[in-house]
PDB file of C-alpha atoms in Angstrom:
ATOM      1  CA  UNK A   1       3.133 -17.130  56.590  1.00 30.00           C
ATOM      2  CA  UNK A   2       4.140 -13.459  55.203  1.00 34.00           C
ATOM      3  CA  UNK A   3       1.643 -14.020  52.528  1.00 35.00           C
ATOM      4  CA  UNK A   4      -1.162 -14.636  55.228  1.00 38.00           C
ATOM      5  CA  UNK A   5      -0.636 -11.228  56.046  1.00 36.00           C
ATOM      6  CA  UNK A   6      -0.789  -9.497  52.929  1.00 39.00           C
ATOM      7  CA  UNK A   7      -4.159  -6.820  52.392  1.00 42.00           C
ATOM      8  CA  UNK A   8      -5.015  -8.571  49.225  1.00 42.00           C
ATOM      9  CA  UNK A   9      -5.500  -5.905  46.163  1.00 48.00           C
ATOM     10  CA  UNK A  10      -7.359  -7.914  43.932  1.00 55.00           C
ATOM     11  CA  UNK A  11      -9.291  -7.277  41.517  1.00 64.00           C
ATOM     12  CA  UNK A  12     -11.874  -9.655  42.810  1.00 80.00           C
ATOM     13  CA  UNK A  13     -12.190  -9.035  46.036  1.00 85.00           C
ATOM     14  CA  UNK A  14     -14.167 -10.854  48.795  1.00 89.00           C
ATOM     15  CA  UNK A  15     -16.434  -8.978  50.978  1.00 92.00           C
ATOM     16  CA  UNK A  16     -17.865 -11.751  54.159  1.00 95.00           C
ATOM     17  CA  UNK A  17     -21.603 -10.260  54.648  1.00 95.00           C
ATOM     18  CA  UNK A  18     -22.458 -11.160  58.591  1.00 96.00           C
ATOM     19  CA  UNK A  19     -25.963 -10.413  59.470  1.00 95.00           C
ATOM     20  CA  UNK A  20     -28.313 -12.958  61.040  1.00 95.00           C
ATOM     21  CA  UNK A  21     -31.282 -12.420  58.931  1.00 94.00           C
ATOM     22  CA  UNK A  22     -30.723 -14.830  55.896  1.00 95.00           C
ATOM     23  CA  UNK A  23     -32.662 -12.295  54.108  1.00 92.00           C
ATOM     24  CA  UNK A  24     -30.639  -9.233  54.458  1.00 90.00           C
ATOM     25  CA  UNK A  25     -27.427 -11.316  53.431  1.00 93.00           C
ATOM     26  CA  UNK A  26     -29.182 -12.316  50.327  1.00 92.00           C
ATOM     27  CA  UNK A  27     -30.078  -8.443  49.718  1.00 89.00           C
ATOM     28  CA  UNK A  28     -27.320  -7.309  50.769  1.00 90.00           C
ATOM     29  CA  UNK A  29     -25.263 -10.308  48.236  1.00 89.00           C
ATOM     30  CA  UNK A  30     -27.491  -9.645  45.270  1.00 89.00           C
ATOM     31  CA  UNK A  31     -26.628  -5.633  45.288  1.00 87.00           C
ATOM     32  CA  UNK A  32     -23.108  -6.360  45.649  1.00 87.00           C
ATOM     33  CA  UNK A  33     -23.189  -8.914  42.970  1.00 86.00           C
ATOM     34  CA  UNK A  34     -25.010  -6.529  40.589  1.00 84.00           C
ATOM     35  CA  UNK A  35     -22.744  -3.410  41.605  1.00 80.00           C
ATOM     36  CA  UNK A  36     -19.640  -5.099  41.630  1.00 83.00           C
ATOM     37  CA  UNK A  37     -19.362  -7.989  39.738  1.00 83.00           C
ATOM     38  CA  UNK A  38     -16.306  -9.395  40.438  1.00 86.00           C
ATOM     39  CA  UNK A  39     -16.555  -9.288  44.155  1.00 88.00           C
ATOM     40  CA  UNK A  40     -16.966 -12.733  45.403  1.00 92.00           C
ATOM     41  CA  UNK A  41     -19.637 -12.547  48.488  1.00 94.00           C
ATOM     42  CA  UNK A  42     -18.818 -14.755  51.771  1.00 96.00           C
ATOM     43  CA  UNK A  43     -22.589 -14.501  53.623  1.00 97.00           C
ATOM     44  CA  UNK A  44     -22.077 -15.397  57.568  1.00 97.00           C
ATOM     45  CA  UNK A  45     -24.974 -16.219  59.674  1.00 97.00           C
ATOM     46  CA  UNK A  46     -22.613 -14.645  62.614  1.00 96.00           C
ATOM     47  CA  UNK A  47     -19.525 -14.993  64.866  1.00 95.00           C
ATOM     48  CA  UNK A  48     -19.225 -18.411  64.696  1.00 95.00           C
ATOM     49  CA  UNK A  49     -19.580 -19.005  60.675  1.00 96.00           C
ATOM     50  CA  UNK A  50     -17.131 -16.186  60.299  1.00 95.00           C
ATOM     51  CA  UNK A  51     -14.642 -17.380  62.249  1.00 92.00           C
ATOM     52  CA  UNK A  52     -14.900 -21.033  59.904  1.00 94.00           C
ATOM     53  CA  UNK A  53     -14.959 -18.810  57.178  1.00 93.00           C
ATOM     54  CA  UNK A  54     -11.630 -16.779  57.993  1.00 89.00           C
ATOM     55  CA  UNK A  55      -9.669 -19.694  58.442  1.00 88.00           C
ATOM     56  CA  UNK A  56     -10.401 -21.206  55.192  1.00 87.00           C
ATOM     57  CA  UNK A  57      -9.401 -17.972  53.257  1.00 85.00           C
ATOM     58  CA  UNK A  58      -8.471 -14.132  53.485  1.00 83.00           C
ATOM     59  CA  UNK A  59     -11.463 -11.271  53.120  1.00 87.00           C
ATOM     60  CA  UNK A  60     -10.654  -8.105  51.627  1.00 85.00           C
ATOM     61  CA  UNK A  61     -12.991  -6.198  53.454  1.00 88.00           C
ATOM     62  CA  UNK A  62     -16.234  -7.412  56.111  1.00 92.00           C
ATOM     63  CA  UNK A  63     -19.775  -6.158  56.860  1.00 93.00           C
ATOM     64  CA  UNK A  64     -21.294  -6.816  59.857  1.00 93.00           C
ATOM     65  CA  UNK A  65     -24.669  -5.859  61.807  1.00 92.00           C
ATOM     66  CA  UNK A  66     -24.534  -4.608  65.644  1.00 88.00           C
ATOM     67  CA  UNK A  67     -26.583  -7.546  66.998  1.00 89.00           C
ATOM     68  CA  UNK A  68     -25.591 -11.096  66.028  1.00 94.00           C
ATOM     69  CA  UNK A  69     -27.179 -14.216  67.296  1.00 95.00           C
ATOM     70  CA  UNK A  70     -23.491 -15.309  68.574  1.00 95.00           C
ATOM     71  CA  UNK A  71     -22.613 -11.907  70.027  1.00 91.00           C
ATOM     72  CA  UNK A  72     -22.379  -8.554  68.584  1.00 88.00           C
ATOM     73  CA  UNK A  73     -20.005  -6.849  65.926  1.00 88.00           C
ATOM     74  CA  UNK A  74     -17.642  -5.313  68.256  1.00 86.00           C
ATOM     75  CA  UNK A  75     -16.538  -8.732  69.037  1.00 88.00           C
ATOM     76  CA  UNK A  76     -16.507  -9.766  65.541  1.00 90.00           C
ATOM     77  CA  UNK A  77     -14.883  -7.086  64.435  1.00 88.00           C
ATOM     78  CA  UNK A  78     -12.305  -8.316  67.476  1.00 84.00           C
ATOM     79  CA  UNK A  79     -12.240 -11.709  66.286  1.00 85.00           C
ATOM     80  CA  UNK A  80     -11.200 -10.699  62.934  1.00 86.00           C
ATOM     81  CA  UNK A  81      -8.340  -8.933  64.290  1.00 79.00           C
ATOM     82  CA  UNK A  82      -7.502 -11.581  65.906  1.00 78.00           C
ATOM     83  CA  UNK A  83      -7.552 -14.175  63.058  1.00 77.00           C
ATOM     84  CA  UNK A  84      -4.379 -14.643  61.320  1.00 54.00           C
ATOM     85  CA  UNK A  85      -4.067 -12.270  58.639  1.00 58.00           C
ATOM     86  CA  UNK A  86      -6.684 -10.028  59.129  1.00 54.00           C
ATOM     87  CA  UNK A  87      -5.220  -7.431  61.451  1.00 54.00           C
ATOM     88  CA  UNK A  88      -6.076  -4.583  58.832  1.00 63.00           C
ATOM     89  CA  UNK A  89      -9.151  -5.913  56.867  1.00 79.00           C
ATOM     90  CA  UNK A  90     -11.912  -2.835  56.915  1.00 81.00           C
ATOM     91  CA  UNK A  91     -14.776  -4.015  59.050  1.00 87.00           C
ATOM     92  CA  UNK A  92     -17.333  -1.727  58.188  1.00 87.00           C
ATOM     93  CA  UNK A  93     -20.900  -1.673  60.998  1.00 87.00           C
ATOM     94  CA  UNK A  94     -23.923  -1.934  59.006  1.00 88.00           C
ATOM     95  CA  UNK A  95     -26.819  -0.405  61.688  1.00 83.00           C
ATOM     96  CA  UNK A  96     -29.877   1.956  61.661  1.00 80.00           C
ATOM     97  CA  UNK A  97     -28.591   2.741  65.434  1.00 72.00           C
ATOM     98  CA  UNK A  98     -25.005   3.388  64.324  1.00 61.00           C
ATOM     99  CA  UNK A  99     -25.052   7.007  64.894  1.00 57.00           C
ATOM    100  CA  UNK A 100     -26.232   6.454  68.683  1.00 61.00           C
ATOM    101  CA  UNK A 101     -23.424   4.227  69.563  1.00 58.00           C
ATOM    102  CA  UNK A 102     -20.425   6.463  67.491  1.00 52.00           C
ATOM    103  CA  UNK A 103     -21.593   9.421  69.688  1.00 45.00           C
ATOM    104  CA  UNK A 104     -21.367   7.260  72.971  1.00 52.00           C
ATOM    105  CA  UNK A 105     -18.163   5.725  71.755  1.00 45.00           C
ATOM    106  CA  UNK A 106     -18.865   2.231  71.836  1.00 57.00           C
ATOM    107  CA  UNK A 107     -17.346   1.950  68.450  1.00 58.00           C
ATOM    108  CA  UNK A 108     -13.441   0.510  68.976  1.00 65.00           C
ATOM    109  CA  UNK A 109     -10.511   0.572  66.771  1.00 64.00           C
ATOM    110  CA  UNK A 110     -11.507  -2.582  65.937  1.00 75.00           C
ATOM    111  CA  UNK A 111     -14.150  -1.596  63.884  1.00 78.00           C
ATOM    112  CA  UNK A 112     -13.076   0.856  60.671  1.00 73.00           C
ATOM    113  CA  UNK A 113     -15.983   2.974  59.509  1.00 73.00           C
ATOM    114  CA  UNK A 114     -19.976   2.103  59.893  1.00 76.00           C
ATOM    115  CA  UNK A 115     -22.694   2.714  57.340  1.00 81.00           C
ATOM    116  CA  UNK A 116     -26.525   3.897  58.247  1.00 78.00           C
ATOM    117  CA  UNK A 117     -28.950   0.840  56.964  1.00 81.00           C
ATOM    118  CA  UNK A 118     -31.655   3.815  56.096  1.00 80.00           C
ATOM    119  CA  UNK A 119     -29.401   4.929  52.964  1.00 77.00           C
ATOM    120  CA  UNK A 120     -29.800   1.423  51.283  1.00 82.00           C
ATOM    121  CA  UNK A 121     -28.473  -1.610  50.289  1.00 79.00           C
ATOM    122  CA  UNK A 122     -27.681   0.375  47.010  1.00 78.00           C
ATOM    123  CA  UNK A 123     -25.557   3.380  48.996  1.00 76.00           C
ATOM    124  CA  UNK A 124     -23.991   0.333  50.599  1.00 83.00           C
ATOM    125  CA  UNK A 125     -22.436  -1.243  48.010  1.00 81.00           C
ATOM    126  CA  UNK A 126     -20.864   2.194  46.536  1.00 73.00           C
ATOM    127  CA  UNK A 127     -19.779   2.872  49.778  1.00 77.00           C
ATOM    128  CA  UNK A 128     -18.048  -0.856  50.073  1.00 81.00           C
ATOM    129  CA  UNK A 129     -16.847   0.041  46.555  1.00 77.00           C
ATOM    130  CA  UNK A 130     -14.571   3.156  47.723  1.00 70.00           C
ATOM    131  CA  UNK A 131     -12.695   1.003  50.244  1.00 74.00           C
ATOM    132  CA  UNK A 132     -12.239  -1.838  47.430  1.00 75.00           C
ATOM    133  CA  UNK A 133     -11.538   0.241  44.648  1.00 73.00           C
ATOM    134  CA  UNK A 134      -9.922   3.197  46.508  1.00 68.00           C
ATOM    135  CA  UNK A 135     -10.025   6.203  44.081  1.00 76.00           C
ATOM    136  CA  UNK A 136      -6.308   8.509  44.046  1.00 82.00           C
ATOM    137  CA  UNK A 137      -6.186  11.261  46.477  1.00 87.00           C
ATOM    138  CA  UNK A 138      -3.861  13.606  44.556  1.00 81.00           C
ATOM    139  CA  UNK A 139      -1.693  15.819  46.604  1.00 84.00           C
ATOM    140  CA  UNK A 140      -1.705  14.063  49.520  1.00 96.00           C
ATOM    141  CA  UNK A 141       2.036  14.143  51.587  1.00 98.00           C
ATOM    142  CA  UNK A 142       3.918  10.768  52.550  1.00 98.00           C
ATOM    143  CA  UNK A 143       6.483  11.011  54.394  1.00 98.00           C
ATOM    144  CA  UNK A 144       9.137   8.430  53.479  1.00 98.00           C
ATOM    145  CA  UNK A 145      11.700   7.292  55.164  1.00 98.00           C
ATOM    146  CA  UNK A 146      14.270   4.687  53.525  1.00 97.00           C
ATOM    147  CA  UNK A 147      18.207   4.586  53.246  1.00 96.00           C
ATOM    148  CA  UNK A 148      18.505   3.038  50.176  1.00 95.00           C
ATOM    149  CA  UNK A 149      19.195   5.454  47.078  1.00 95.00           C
ATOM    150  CA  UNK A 150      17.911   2.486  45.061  1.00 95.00           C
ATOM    151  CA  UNK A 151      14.707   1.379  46.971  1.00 95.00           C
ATOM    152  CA  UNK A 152      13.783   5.361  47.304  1.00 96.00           C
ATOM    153  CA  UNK A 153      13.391   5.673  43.856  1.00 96.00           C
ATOM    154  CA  UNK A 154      12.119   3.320  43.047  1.00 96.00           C
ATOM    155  CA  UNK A 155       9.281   3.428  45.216  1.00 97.00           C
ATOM    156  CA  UNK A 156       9.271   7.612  45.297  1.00 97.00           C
ATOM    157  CA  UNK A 157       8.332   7.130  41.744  1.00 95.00           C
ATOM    158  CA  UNK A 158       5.278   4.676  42.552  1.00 94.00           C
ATOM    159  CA  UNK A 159       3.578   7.027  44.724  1.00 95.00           C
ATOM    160  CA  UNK A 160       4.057   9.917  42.714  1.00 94.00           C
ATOM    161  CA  UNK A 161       2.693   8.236  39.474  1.00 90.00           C
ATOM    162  CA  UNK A 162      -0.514   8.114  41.481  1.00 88.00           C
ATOM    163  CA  UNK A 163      -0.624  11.688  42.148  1.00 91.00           C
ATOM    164  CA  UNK A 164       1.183  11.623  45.738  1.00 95.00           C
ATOM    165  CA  UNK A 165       4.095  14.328  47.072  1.00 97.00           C
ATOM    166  CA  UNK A 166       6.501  12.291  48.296  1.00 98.00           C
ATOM    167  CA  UNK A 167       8.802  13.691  51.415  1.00 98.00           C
ATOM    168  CA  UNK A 168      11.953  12.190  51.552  1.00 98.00           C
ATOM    169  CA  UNK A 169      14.509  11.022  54.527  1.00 98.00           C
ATOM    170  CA  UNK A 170      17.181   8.871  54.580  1.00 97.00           C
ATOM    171  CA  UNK A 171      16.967   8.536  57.897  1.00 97.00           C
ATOM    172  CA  UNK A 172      14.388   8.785  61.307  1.00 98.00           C
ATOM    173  CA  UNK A 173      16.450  11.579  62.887  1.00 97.00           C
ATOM    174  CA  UNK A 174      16.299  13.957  59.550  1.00 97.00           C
ATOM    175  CA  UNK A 175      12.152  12.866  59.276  1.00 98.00           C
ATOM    176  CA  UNK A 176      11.894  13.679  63.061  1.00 98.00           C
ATOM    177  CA  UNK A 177      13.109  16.731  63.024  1.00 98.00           C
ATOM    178  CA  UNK A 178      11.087  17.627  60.196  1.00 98.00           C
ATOM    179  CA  UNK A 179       7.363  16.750  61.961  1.00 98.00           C
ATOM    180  CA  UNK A 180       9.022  18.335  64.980  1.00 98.00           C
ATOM    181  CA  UNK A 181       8.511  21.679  63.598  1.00 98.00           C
ATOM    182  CA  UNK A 182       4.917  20.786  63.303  1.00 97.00           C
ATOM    183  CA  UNK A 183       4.333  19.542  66.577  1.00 96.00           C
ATOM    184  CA  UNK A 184       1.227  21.361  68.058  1.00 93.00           C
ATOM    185  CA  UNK A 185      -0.127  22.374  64.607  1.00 95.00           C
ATOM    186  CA  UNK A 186      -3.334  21.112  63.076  1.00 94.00           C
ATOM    187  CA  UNK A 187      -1.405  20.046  59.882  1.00 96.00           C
ATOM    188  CA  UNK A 188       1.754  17.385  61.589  1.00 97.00           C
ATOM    189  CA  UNK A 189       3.254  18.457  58.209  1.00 98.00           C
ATOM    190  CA  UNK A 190       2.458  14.636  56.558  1.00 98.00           C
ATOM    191  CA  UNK A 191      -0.689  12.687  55.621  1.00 98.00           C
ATOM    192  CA  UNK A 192       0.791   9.337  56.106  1.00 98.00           C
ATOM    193  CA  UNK A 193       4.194   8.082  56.959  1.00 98.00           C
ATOM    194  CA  UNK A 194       5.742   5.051  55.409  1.00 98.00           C
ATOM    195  CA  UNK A 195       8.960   3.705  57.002  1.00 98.00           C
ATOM    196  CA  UNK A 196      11.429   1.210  56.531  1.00 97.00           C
ATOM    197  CA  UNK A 197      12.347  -1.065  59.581  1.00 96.00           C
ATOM    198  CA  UNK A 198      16.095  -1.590  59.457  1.00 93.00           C
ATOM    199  CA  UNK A 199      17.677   1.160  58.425  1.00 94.00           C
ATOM    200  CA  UNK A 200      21.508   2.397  59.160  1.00 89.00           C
ATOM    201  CA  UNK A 201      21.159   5.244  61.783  1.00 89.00           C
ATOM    202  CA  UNK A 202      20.853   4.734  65.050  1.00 94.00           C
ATOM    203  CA  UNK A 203      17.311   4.930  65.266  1.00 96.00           C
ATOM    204  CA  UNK A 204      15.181   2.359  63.151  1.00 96.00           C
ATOM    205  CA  UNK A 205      10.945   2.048  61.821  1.00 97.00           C
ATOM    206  CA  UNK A 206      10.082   1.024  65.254  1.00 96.00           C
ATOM    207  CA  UNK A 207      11.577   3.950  67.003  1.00 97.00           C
ATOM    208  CA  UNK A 208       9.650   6.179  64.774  1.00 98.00           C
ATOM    209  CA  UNK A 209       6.793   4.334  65.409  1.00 97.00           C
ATOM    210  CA  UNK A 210       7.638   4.528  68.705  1.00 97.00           C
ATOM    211  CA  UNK A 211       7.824   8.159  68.919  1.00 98.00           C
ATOM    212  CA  UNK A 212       4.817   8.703  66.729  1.00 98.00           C
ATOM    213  CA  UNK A 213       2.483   7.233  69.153  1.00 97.00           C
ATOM    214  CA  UNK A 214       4.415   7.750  72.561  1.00 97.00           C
ATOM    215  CA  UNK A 215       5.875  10.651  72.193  1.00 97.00           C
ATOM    216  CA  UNK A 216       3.814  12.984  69.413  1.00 98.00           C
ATOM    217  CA  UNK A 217       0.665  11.286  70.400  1.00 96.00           C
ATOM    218  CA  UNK A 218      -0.232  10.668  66.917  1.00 97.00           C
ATOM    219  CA  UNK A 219      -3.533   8.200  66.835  1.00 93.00           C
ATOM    220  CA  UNK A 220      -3.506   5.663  63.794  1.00 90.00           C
ATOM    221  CA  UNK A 221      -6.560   7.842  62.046  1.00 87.00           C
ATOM    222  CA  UNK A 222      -4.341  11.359  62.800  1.00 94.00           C
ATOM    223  CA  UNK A 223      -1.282  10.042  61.598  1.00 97.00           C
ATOM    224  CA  UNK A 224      -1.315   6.615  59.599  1.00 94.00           C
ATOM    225  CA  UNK A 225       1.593   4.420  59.490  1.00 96.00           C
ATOM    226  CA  UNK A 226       2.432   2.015  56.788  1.00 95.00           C
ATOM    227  CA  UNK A 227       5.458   0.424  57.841  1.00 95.00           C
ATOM    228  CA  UNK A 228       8.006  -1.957  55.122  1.00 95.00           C
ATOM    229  CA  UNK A 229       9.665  -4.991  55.848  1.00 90.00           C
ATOM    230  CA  UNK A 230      11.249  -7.806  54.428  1.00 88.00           C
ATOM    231  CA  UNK A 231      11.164 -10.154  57.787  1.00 85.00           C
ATOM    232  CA  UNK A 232       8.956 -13.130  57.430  1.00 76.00           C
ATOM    233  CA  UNK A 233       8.358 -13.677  61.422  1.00 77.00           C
ATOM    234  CA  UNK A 234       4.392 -13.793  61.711  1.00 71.00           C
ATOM    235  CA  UNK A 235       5.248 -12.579  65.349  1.00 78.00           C
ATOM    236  CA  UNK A 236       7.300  -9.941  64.374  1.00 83.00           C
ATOM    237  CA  UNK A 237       4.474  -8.465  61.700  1.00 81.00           C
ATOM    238  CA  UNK A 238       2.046  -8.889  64.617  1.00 77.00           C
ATOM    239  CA  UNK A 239       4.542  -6.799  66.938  1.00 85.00           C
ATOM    240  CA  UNK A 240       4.552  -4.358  64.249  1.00 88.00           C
ATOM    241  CA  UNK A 241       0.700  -3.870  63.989  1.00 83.00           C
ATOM    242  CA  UNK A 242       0.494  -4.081  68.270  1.00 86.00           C
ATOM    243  CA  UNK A 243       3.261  -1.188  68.138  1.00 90.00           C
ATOM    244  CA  UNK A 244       0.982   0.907  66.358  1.00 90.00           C
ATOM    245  CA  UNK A 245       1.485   0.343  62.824  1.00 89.00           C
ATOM    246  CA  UNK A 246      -1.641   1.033  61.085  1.00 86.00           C
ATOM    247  CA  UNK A 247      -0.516  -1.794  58.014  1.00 82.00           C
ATOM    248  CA  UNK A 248       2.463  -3.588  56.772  1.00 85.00           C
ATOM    249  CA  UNK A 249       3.855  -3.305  53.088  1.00 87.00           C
ATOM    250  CA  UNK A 250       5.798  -6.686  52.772  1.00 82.00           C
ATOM    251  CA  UNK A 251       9.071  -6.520  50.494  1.00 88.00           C
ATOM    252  CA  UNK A 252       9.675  -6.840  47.800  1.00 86.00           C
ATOM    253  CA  UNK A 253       7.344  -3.921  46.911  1.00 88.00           C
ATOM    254  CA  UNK A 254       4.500  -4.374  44.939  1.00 81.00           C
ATOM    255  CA  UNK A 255       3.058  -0.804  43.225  1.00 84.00           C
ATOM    256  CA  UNK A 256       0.167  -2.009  43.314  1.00 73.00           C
ATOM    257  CA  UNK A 257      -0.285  -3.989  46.916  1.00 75.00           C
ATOM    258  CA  UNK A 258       1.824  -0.515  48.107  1.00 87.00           C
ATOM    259  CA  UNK A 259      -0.522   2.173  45.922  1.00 85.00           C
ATOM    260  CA  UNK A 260      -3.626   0.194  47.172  1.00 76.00           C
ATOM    261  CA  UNK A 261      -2.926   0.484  50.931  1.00 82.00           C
ATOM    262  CA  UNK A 262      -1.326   4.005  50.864  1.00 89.00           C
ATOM    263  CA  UNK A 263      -4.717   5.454  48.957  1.00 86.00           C
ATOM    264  CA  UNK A 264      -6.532   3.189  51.675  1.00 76.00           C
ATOM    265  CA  UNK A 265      -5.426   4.752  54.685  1.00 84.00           C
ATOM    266  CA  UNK A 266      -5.152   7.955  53.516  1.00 87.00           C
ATOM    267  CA  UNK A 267      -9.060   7.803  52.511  1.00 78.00           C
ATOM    268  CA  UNK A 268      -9.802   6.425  56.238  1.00 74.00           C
ATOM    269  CA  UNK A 269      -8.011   8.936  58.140  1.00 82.00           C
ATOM    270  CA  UNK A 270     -10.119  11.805  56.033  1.00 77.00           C
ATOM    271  CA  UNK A 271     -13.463   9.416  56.542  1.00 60.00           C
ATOM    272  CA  UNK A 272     -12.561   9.251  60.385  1.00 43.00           C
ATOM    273  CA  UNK A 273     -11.774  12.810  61.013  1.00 40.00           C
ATOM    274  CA  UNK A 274     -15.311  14.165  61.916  1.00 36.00           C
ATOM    275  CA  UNK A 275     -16.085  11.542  64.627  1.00 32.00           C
ATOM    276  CA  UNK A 276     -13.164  13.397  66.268  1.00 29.00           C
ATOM    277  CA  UNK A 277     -15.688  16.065  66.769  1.00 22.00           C
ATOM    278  CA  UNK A 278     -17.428  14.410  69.559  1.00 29.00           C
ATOM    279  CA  UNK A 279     -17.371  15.649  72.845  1.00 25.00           C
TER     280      UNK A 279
END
């Protein structure tokens, strides 16, 4: 079941195309096809298809026009959240009235970035490209928390070998303290916080996650969380990701799985940040 819930890093990934028009699937497939070869394309006529198509396999990443015969993509952005495994797939709007219904908010959480039609089938498919072949953001902060001398290393080491600074805690108390004397200040003092969940102080991941989003007020695109754990439990994953957790990074660590959704979120909370202009 942990495996259901992995973001898969592959190097073929699998993009599901929904759009009702048969037509703009097969543009939309043949660009993607020509700009990134390996991808393999899942076309869905709408909600329904893409709901058959989710629970025959995992999608790295899902395109979807505003108006489906079956509904809209708000809800299939929602029903892809809700299938098993995708919690944290990028569902990315494909419109020519996207702009309209960002500015009136209509957009949810649900739904990761969206992508103006009038650029081009062309501009889409780099655009996909960035979120499945995330480029390194170099200098970006994580702040890590983990009690094991062993484990930190080790995975202090993977993130810096892809050009992140790495801020260290052993423990949720030391890391709170620390973004405490950046409360109220446009930089928190992080980019991204990855956590362990059972660790030996008194507090554990989920009380910094806890306090992250209760307490500081810290959105998922303001303050990304990327939380580790070793526990199996579907439910308890799905708590995780309810709680606030923006993804999960399932032990043991992979650099690559880990590198791949650290460079992921970190590239969404710097796409999201001007739609926090809006009045």
């Amino acid at each position: 079941m942990s495996q259901d819930l992995r973001h898969l890093a592959n190097a073929a990934p699998r993009i599901m195309v929904v759009d009702g028009s048969k037509l703009v699937r097969k543009l939309i497939g043949d660009v993607l096809a020509r700009e990134l070869s390996d991808a393999i394309v899942v076309p869905c006529a709408g909600i329904g298809e893409a709901r058959a198509a989710l629970a025959s396999g995992a999608v790295d990443l899902v395109t979807t026009s505003l108006s489906l015969p079956d509904g809209d993509g708000i809800a299939l952005a929602r029903a892809v959240r809700e299938a098993a495994g995708q919690a944290y797939v990028p569902i990315i709007v494909v419109s020519g009235d996207a702009q309209s219904h960002l500015e009136s908010r209509r957009f949810t959480e649900d739904v990761t970035d969206y992508f103006d039609k009038a650029l081009g089938h062309t501009a889409l498919a780099a655009f996909i490209r960035g979120y499945v072949q995330p480029q390194p953001i170099p200098g970006a902060r994580v702040l890590y928390v983990e009690d094991s001398k062993v484990v930190a290393l080790a995975t202090k080491r993977m993130l810096e070998r892809h050009g992140l600074t790495v801020l260290h805690f052993v423990g949720v108390e030391e890391a709170l303290e620390y973004l405490e004397t950046h409360r109220g200040q446009d930089d928190v003092g992080c980019d991204l916080v990855l956590t362990d969940v059972y660790l030996k102080g008194a507090l554990s991941g989920n009380d910094l996650l806890a306090r992250l989003r209760e307490d500081f007020r810290y959105g998922k695109r303001r303050l990304p969380v990327l939380v580790m754990t070793g526990d199996g439990n579907a439910d308890n994953q799905s708590a995780l990701l309810r709680a606030g957790a923006n993804d999960l990074v399932l032990k043991p660590i992979e650099e690559r799985l880990l590198v791949t959704k650290t460079l992921f979120q970190l590239r969404l909370a710097r796409l999201a940040e001007p739609a926090t202009l809006d009045a």
